[in-house]
């Protein structure tokens, strides 16, 4: 996969499940959701999103199905049990009890625990007293749920023919790495896929990684991806010969701009939709290999200038979010910038961002609108909710 906009052939999605039913007003902030989603409606919206993709010839792979298939392998099952049980949280005896229980459940049961978590009330009964069990509320989590699995773009990203497993920053999301590791290591469709980046390297998230053109990556550096993570990924792709230029793009460290794809996404081979306030303020450091295993860094320069130079085009066309500053801010918050390209000039976007979608259409971009009133409660749009695994070359 060499771009953001080549014709999309296969994508990994996660249909919302019981993990979203774990969200309460008491824990939604900690679990990175701004409100409590109506799960049934979120599932219906996600089903409609998946159907839009299928109707355009895209193979839709569902993460829960892929995880269950992977866990049919005994080695994956053992690794899944290990990923679910935290000795430091549960203490030795309770951890051993849970480990023994999970070792006996089938792939579907273990997958459910890995995704939806487990409360102390749901732990298997055990003989003897447990201070850990007694001092935790029955509805506290012994195994945390992973409601952000919905946003499959962040936990892995494909670069050329390799997959990079992200090193997720926020505590609520770190165990997602183990889930994706199991899928890519043991699912028959992926088990031979080469890795582009190690999940235990410096923090980097897929929402910050953008394939601007063949051999050219932009990596946002902000709340979720560190400078060390961007440099580590750059060194990895240079060593593998799958990129020749990486642009490290500083972004504001805030909830509204948690990833690069919250302010900018590709909508055509030479065009982006971008939050107007970012147009003139975004800069980029240009990283290139030295030829002897090192990396040379230049800049910073204006992002649009550095991107066009790296992509070897005269300029990068920019389509602004919204029609005025207030609308732009509202629609940026509602993921107006977060589009998923199905082909050059064809994107999926939330229907509620009407003015941004009008701007896109006026610029010759076909917009396939989807509902997202509940899906967007975790601050993510169509790009966040999709991990492309196969695109045709541009």
Short mmCIF file of C-alpha atoms in Angstrom, two decimals:
data_model
loop_
_atom_site.label_atom_id
_atom_site.label_comp_id
_atom_site.label_asym_id
_atom_site.label_seq_id
_atom_site.Cartn_x
_atom_site.Cartn_y
_atom_site.Cartn_z
CA UNK A 1 0.00 0.00 0.00
CA UNK A 2 1.65 3.21 -1.15
CA UNK A 3 -0.96 5.94 -0.66
CA UNK A 4 -4.05 7.12 1.23
CA UNK A 5 -6.19 7.28 -1.90
CA UNK A 6 -5.40 4.29 -4.12
CA UNK A 7 -8.54 2.20 -4.80
CA UNK A 8 -9.38 0.50 -1.50
CA UNK A 9 -9.70 -3.29 -1.73
CA UNK A 10 -9.72 -4.56 1.87
CA UNK A 11 -10.19 -2.88 5.24
CA UNK A 12 -10.20 -3.94 8.89
CA UNK A 13 -13.14 -2.58 10.92
CA UNK A 14 -14.42 -3.27 14.41
CA UNK A 15 -18.18 -3.41 14.86
CA UNK A 16 -19.07 -1.88 18.27
CA UNK A 17 -19.72 -4.59 20.84
CA UNK A 18 -20.21 -5.15 24.54
CA UNK A 19 -17.10 -3.11 25.33
CA UNK A 20 -19.16 0.03 24.66
CA UNK A 21 -21.77 -1.15 27.16
CA UNK A 22 -19.08 -0.90 29.85
CA UNK A 23 -19.01 2.90 29.53
CA UNK A 24 -20.63 4.85 32.38
CA UNK A 25 -20.54 8.50 33.46
CA UNK A 26 -18.04 7.35 36.07
CA UNK A 27 -15.48 5.94 33.63
CA UNK A 28 -16.11 7.41 30.17
CA UNK A 29 -13.45 10.13 30.53
CA UNK A 30 -10.85 7.59 31.64
CA UNK A 31 -11.83 5.39 28.68
CA UNK A 32 -11.52 8.37 26.30
CA UNK A 33 -15.18 8.86 25.35
CA UNK A 34 -16.87 12.26 25.53
CA UNK A 35 -20.34 10.80 26.12
CA UNK A 36 -22.12 7.51 26.62
CA UNK A 37 -23.03 6.10 23.19
CA UNK A 38 -26.34 4.45 22.41
CA UNK A 39 -24.79 1.10 21.53
CA UNK A 40 -27.62 -0.23 19.36
CA UNK A 41 -27.62 2.93 17.26
CA UNK A 42 -23.80 2.90 17.06
CA UNK A 43 -23.95 -0.67 15.74
CA UNK A 44 -26.58 0.30 13.16
CA UNK A 45 -24.46 3.27 12.04
CA UNK A 46 -21.40 1.05 11.79
CA UNK A 47 -23.29 -1.59 9.81
CA UNK A 48 -24.34 1.13 7.36
CA UNK A 49 -20.72 2.32 7.10
CA UNK A 50 -19.54 -1.22 6.32
CA UNK A 51 -22.29 -1.59 3.72
CA UNK A 52 -21.18 1.59 1.94
CA UNK A 53 -17.71 0.07 1.67
CA UNK A 54 -18.98 -3.30 0.45
CA UNK A 55 -21.15 -1.59 -2.16
CA UNK A 56 -17.98 0.00 -3.55
CA UNK A 57 -16.24 -3.37 -3.85
CA UNK A 58 -14.26 -3.23 -0.59
CA UNK A 59 -13.70 -6.46 1.36
CA UNK A 60 -14.64 -5.74 4.97
CA UNK A 61 -12.79 -7.74 7.63
CA UNK A 62 -14.23 -7.50 11.13
CA UNK A 63 -11.74 -7.45 13.98
CA UNK A 64 -13.85 -9.58 16.36
CA UNK A 65 -14.17 -12.33 13.76
CA UNK A 66 -10.46 -12.15 12.99
CA UNK A 67 -9.56 -12.34 16.67
CA UNK A 68 -11.75 -15.40 17.25
CA UNK A 69 -10.18 -17.13 14.25
CA UNK A 70 -6.68 -16.30 15.50
CA UNK A 71 -7.46 -17.61 18.99
CA UNK A 72 -8.31 -21.04 17.57
CA UNK A 73 -4.54 -21.50 17.42
CA UNK A 74 -3.36 -22.87 20.79
CA UNK A 75 -0.33 -20.56 20.79
CA UNK A 76 -2.54 -17.53 20.22
CA UNK A 77 -4.93 -18.68 22.95
CA UNK A 78 -2.06 -18.92 25.46
CA UNK A 79 -0.79 -15.48 24.42
CA UNK A 80 -4.32 -14.08 24.75
CA UNK A 81 -4.65 -15.37 28.31
CA UNK A 82 -1.31 -13.79 29.15
CA UNK A 83 -2.45 -10.47 27.65
CA UNK A 84 -5.69 -10.46 29.62
CA UNK A 85 -4.29 -11.14 33.11
CA UNK A 86 -2.42 -8.42 34.99
CA UNK A 87 -0.64 -9.88 38.02
CA UNK A 88 0.17 -6.44 39.37
CA UNK A 89 -3.51 -5.54 39.49
CA UNK A 90 -4.91 -8.85 40.73
CA UNK A 91 -2.13 -10.28 42.89
CA UNK A 92 -0.66 -13.73 42.42
CA UNK A 93 -3.47 -15.95 43.68
CA UNK A 94 -6.33 -14.18 41.94
CA UNK A 95 -4.29 -13.86 38.76
CA UNK A 96 -3.54 -17.59 38.78
CA UNK A 97 -7.24 -18.35 39.27
CA UNK A 98 -8.26 -16.14 36.37
CA UNK A 99 -5.48 -17.49 34.19
CA UNK A 100 -6.63 -21.05 34.87
CA UNK A 101 -10.23 -20.11 34.06
CA UNK A 102 -9.42 -18.32 30.80
CA UNK A 103 -7.21 -21.20 29.68
CA UNK A 104 -10.31 -23.40 29.70
CA UNK A 105 -12.67 -21.12 27.74
CA UNK A 106 -13.08 -21.34 23.97
CA UNK A 107 -11.80 -18.82 21.44
CA UNK A 108 -15.06 -16.87 21.39
CA UNK A 109 -15.14 -16.58 25.18
CA UNK A 110 -11.54 -15.43 25.41
CA UNK A 111 -12.04 -12.93 22.58
CA UNK A 112 -14.99 -11.45 24.45
CA UNK A 113 -12.91 -10.98 27.62
CA UNK A 114 -10.04 -9.44 25.64
CA UNK A 115 -12.41 -6.93 24.03
CA UNK A 116 -15.14 -6.29 26.61
CA UNK A 117 -13.09 -6.89 29.76
CA UNK A 118 -14.29 -8.50 32.98
CA UNK A 119 -15.47 -7.08 36.29
CA UNK A 120 -14.58 -8.46 39.70
CA UNK A 121 -18.17 -9.65 39.94
CA UNK A 122 -17.63 -11.73 36.80
CA UNK A 123 -14.42 -13.37 37.97
CA UNK A 124 -14.67 -17.13 38.50
CA UNK A 125 -15.41 -18.09 42.07
CA UNK A 126 -12.38 -19.16 44.06
CA UNK A 127 -11.82 -20.74 47.40
CA UNK A 128 -10.21 -18.70 50.16
CA UNK A 129 -10.21 -14.99 50.86
CA UNK A 130 -8.85 -12.44 48.43
CA UNK A 131 -8.09 -8.95 49.71
CA UNK A 132 -8.00 -7.69 46.13
CA UNK A 133 -11.48 -9.02 45.43
CA UNK A 134 -12.86 -7.75 48.75
CA UNK A 135 -11.41 -4.23 48.39
CA UNK A 136 -12.66 -3.68 44.86
CA UNK A 137 -16.25 -2.83 43.99
CA UNK A 138 -17.96 -5.73 42.17
CA UNK A 139 -18.35 -3.54 39.07
CA UNK A 140 -14.71 -2.44 39.01
CA UNK A 141 -12.68 -3.91 36.15
CA UNK A 142 -10.39 -6.84 36.77
CA UNK A 143 -9.71 -6.79 33.02
CA UNK A 144 -10.26 -3.42 31.37
CA UNK A 145 -12.62 -3.17 28.39
CA UNK A 146 -11.33 -1.74 25.12
CA UNK A 147 -14.07 0.57 23.76
CA UNK A 148 -11.56 2.33 21.49
CA UNK A 149 -11.06 -0.83 19.42
CA UNK A 150 -13.66 0.86 17.22
CA UNK A 151 -10.85 3.08 15.91
CA UNK A 152 -8.83 0.45 14.08
CA UNK A 153 -6.64 3.01 12.29
CA UNK A 154 -4.76 3.83 15.49
CA UNK A 155 -3.64 0.36 16.55
CA UNK A 156 -2.05 -0.69 13.25
CA UNK A 157 -1.18 0.80 9.88
CA UNK A 158 0.00 -0.79 6.64
CA UNK A 159 2.98 0.73 4.85
CA UNK A 160 3.79 -0.87 1.50
CA UNK A 161 3.47 -4.63 2.16
CA UNK A 162 4.27 -4.40 5.87
CA UNK A 163 2.15 -3.76 8.94
CA UNK A 164 3.22 -1.46 11.75
CA UNK A 165 1.75 -2.39 15.14
CA UNK A 166 1.32 0.85 17.04
CA UNK A 167 2.72 1.65 20.44
CA UNK A 168 -0.36 3.28 21.98
CA UNK A 169 0.13 6.10 24.47
CA UNK A 170 -2.99 6.28 26.62
CA UNK A 171 -3.36 3.66 29.39
CA UNK A 172 -6.94 2.92 28.28
CA UNK A 173 -5.66 1.79 24.88
CA UNK A 174 -2.35 0.04 25.50
CA UNK A 175 -3.79 -3.49 25.58
CA UNK A 176 -5.19 -2.98 22.07
CA UNK A 177 -1.66 -3.63 20.85
CA UNK A 178 -1.81 -7.20 22.18
CA UNK A 179 -5.13 -7.82 20.40
CA UNK A 180 -3.77 -6.65 17.04
CA UNK A 181 -0.55 -8.57 17.62
CA UNK A 182 -2.58 -11.78 18.00
CA UNK A 183 -4.56 -11.11 14.82
CA UNK A 184 -1.53 -10.34 12.67
CA UNK A 185 0.54 -13.19 14.09
CA UNK A 186 -2.03 -15.99 13.98
CA UNK A 187 -4.87 -15.21 11.56
CA UNK A 188 -4.33 -17.23 8.36
CA UNK A 189 -4.74 -14.14 6.19
CA UNK A 190 -2.02 -12.18 8.00
CA UNK A 191 0.39 -14.61 9.64
CA UNK A 192 3.01 -14.16 6.90
CA UNK A 193 2.80 -10.36 6.89
CA UNK A 194 6.12 -8.67 7.57
CA UNK A 195 6.29 -6.09 10.35
CA UNK A 196 7.31 -2.49 9.75
CA UNK A 197 7.54 -1.40 13.38
CA UNK A 198 7.65 -3.03 16.79
CA UNK A 199 4.77 -2.43 19.16
CA UNK A 200 7.16 -2.01 22.07
CA UNK A 201 9.06 0.84 20.45
CA UNK A 202 8.49 4.52 21.22
CA UNK A 203 4.87 5.78 21.17
CA UNK A 204 3.28 6.14 17.76
CA UNK A 205 -0.37 5.84 16.69
CA UNK A 206 -1.78 5.14 13.26
CA UNK A 207 -4.00 8.22 13.25
CA UNK A 208 -0.79 10.23 13.04
CA UNK A 209 0.60 8.31 10.04
CA UNK A 210 -0.34 9.49 6.56
CA UNK A 211 0.91 7.96 3.28
CA UNK A 212 1.15 11.14 1.21
CA UNK A 213 2.60 9.44 -1.87
CA UNK A 214 4.65 6.36 -2.73
CA UNK A 215 7.69 6.50 -0.43
CA UNK A 216 6.51 9.62 1.42
CA UNK A 217 5.04 9.55 4.93
CA UNK A 218 3.78 12.34 7.17
CA UNK A 219 3.75 11.62 10.91
CA UNK A 220 1.96 13.88 13.38
CA UNK A 221 3.80 14.53 16.65
CA UNK A 222 1.56 15.64 19.50
CA UNK A 223 -0.65 14.17 22.20
CA UNK A 224 -0.33 10.54 21.10
CA UNK A 225 2.83 10.21 18.96
CA UNK A 226 6.16 11.38 20.32
CA UNK A 227 9.14 12.72 18.42
CA UNK A 228 10.99 9.54 19.41
CA UNK A 229 8.17 7.46 17.93
CA UNK A 230 8.22 9.39 14.67
CA UNK A 231 11.98 9.04 14.38
CA UNK A 232 11.85 5.33 15.25
CA UNK A 233 9.25 4.65 12.56
CA UNK A 234 11.25 6.72 10.07
CA UNK A 235 14.38 4.68 10.76
CA UNK A 236 12.39 1.46 10.41
CA UNK A 237 10.83 2.32 7.04
CA UNK A 238 14.13 3.63 5.73
CA UNK A 239 15.90 0.43 6.77
CA UNK A 240 13.19 -1.64 5.06
CA UNK A 241 13.43 0.45 1.88
CA UNK A 242 9.69 1.25 1.88
CA UNK A 243 10.01 5.04 2.23
CA UNK A 244 12.54 7.67 1.26
CA UNK A 245 11.07 10.72 3.04
CA UNK A 246 9.25 11.20 6.34
CA UNK A 247 7.72 14.51 7.40
CA UNK A 248 7.43 14.93 11.18
CA UNK A 249 4.55 17.36 11.73
CA UNK A 250 4.12 18.99 15.17
CA UNK A 251 0.44 19.32 16.13
CA UNK A 252 -1.24 20.89 19.12
CA UNK A 253 -1.49 18.58 22.12
CA UNK A 254 -5.23 18.73 22.77
CA UNK A 255 -8.31 16.55 22.66
CA UNK A 256 -9.58 18.29 19.52
CA UNK A 257 -6.32 17.61 17.64
CA UNK A 258 -5.22 14.30 19.12
CA UNK A 259 -3.96 12.97 15.76
CA UNK A 260 -2.82 14.43 12.45
CA UNK A 261 -5.94 12.98 10.79
CA UNK A 262 -8.15 15.19 12.97
CA UNK A 263 -6.86 18.26 11.11
CA UNK A 264 -5.95 16.89 7.69
CA UNK A 265 -6.72 13.88 5.46
CA UNK A 266 -6.02 13.04 1.83
CA UNK A 267 -9.01 13.17 -0.52
CA UNK A 268 -7.18 12.88 -3.86
CA UNK A 269 -3.66 12.19 -5.04
CA UNK A 270 -2.87 15.90 -4.82
CA UNK A 271 -5.53 17.20 -2.42
CA UNK A 272 -6.29 17.32 1.31
CA UNK A 273 -9.21 18.51 3.39
CA UNK A 274 -7.73 20.64 6.16
CA UNK A 275 -8.79 22.65 9.18
CA UNK A 276 -8.23 26.31 8.12
CA UNK A 277 -6.38 27.26 11.32
CA UNK A 278 -3.86 24.52 10.53
CA UNK A 279 -3.26 25.59 6.93
CA UNK A 280 -0.72 28.28 7.76
CA UNK A 281 0.44 27.06 11.16
CA UNK A 282 1.42 23.44 10.39
CA UNK A 283 5.13 22.93 9.89
CA UNK A 284 7.22 19.86 9.11
CA UNK A 285 10.70 18.53 9.74
CA UNK A 286 11.95 16.49 6.77
CA UNK A 287 13.74 13.23 7.57
CA UNK A 288 15.71 11.31 4.94
CA UNK A 289 18.17 8.42 5.18
CA UNK A 290 21.87 9.22 5.00
CA UNK A 291 22.76 5.97 3.27
CA UNK A 292 24.86 4.60 6.11
CA UNK A 293 22.03 3.79 8.49
CA UNK A 294 21.64 7.32 9.82
CA UNK A 295 18.94 9.95 9.41
CA UNK A 296 19.34 13.57 8.38
CA UNK A 297 16.81 16.14 9.53
CA UNK A 298 15.98 19.44 7.81
CA UNK A 299 13.52 22.19 8.64
CA UNK A 300 11.12 23.08 9.95
CA UNK A 301 9.34 24.38 6.87
CA UNK A 302 5.64 25.04 6.16
CA UNK A 303 3.92 21.66 5.95
CA UNK A 304 2.23 22.31 2.60
CA UNK A 305 5.53 23.37 1.04
CA UNK A 306 7.48 20.43 2.48
CA UNK A 307 4.75 17.97 1.47
CA UNK A 308 4.56 19.18 -2.14
CA UNK A 309 8.35 19.04 -2.45
CA UNK A 310 8.51 15.49 -1.06
CA UNK A 311 5.62 14.37 -3.27
CA UNK A 312 7.28 16.03 -6.29
CA UNK A 313 4.21 18.06 -7.22
CA UNK A 314 3.82 21.81 -7.72
CA UNK A 315 1.43 22.22 -4.81
CA UNK A 316 -0.97 20.33 -2.59
CA UNK A 317 -4.56 21.41 -3.14
CA UNK A 318 -6.30 22.37 0.11
CA UNK A 319 -10.04 22.18 0.73
CA UNK A 320 -11.02 23.97 3.92
CA UNK A 321 -13.25 22.55 6.63
CA UNK A 322 -16.45 24.58 6.98
CA UNK A 323 -17.37 27.92 5.44
CA UNK A 324 -16.49 30.32 8.27
CA UNK A 325 -14.36 30.15 11.46
CA UNK A 326 -17.21 29.03 13.73
CA UNK A 327 -18.47 26.36 11.33
CA UNK A 328 -14.91 25.23 10.69
CA UNK A 329 -14.29 24.77 14.40
CA UNK A 330 -17.57 22.90 14.89
CA UNK A 331 -17.02 20.59 11.92
CA UNK A 332 -13.39 19.96 12.80
CA UNK A 333 -14.58 18.84 16.27
CA UNK A 334 -17.16 16.62 14.54
CA UNK A 335 -14.45 14.97 12.39
CA UNK A 336 -15.09 16.94 9.22
CA UNK A 337 -11.42 16.49 8.34
CA UNK A 338 -11.48 12.77 9.09
CA UNK A 339 -12.44 11.26 5.74
CA UNK A 340 -11.70 7.80 4.35
CA UNK A 341 -10.70 7.73 0.67
CA UNK A 342 -12.08 4.77 -1.32
CA UNK A 343 -10.37 5.93 -4.52
CA UNK A 344 -8.86 9.16 -5.83
CA UNK A 345 -11.56 11.80 -5.40
CA UNK A 346 -14.03 9.49 -3.58
CA UNK A 347 -14.34 9.72 0.21
CA UNK A 348 -16.60 8.67 3.07
CA UNK A 349 -17.50 11.44 5.53
CA UNK A 350 -19.98 12.08 8.32
CA UNK A 351 -23.23 13.50 6.92
CA UNK A 352 -23.50 16.05 9.76
CA UNK A 353 -20.53 18.02 8.39
CA UNK A 354 -22.73 19.45 5.64
CA UNK A 355 -20.69 22.54 4.81
CA UNK A 356 -17.37 20.69 4.63
CA UNK A 357 -19.01 18.07 2.42
CA UNK A 358 -20.36 20.85 0.17
CA UNK A 359 -16.84 22.27 -0.14
CA UNK A 360 -15.51 18.84 -1.08
CA UNK A 361 -18.21 18.31 -3.69
CA UNK A 362 -17.53 21.77 -5.15
CA UNK A 363 -13.88 20.80 -5.50
CA UNK A 364 -14.82 17.69 -7.49
CA UNK A 365 -14.64 15.18 -4.63
CA UNK A 366 -17.46 12.63 -4.39
CA UNK A 367 -18.63 12.34 -0.78
CA UNK A 368 -20.39 9.21 0.46
CA UNK A 369 -22.16 10.43 3.62
CA UNK A 370 -22.74 8.20 6.64
CA UNK A 371 -24.49 8.81 9.97
CA UNK A 372 -22.21 9.16 12.99
CA UNK A 373 -24.15 10.67 15.88
CA UNK A 374 -23.20 7.75 18.15
CA UNK A 375 -20.02 6.54 16.46
CA UNK A 376 -18.44 9.96 16.92
CA UNK A 377 -18.76 9.97 20.72
CA UNK A 378 -15.19 8.69 20.99
CA UNK A 379 -13.93 11.51 18.74
CA UNK A 380 -13.25 9.62 15.54
CA UNK A 381 -14.52 9.67 11.97
CA UNK A 382 -14.47 7.27 9.01
CA UNK A 383 -10.68 7.29 8.71
CA UNK A 384 -10.24 6.60 12.43
CA UNK A 385 -12.66 3.67 12.20
CA UNK A 386 -10.86 1.92 9.35
CA UNK A 387 -7.49 0.26 8.86
CA UNK A 388 -6.92 -0.24 5.11
CA UNK A 389 -5.00 -3.49 4.56
CA UNK A 390 -4.94 -3.47 0.76
CA UNK A 391 -5.14 -0.70 -1.84
CA UNK A 392 -4.32 -0.72 -5.53
CA UNK A 393 -1.31 1.39 -6.50
CA UNK A 394 -2.04 4.91 -7.67
#
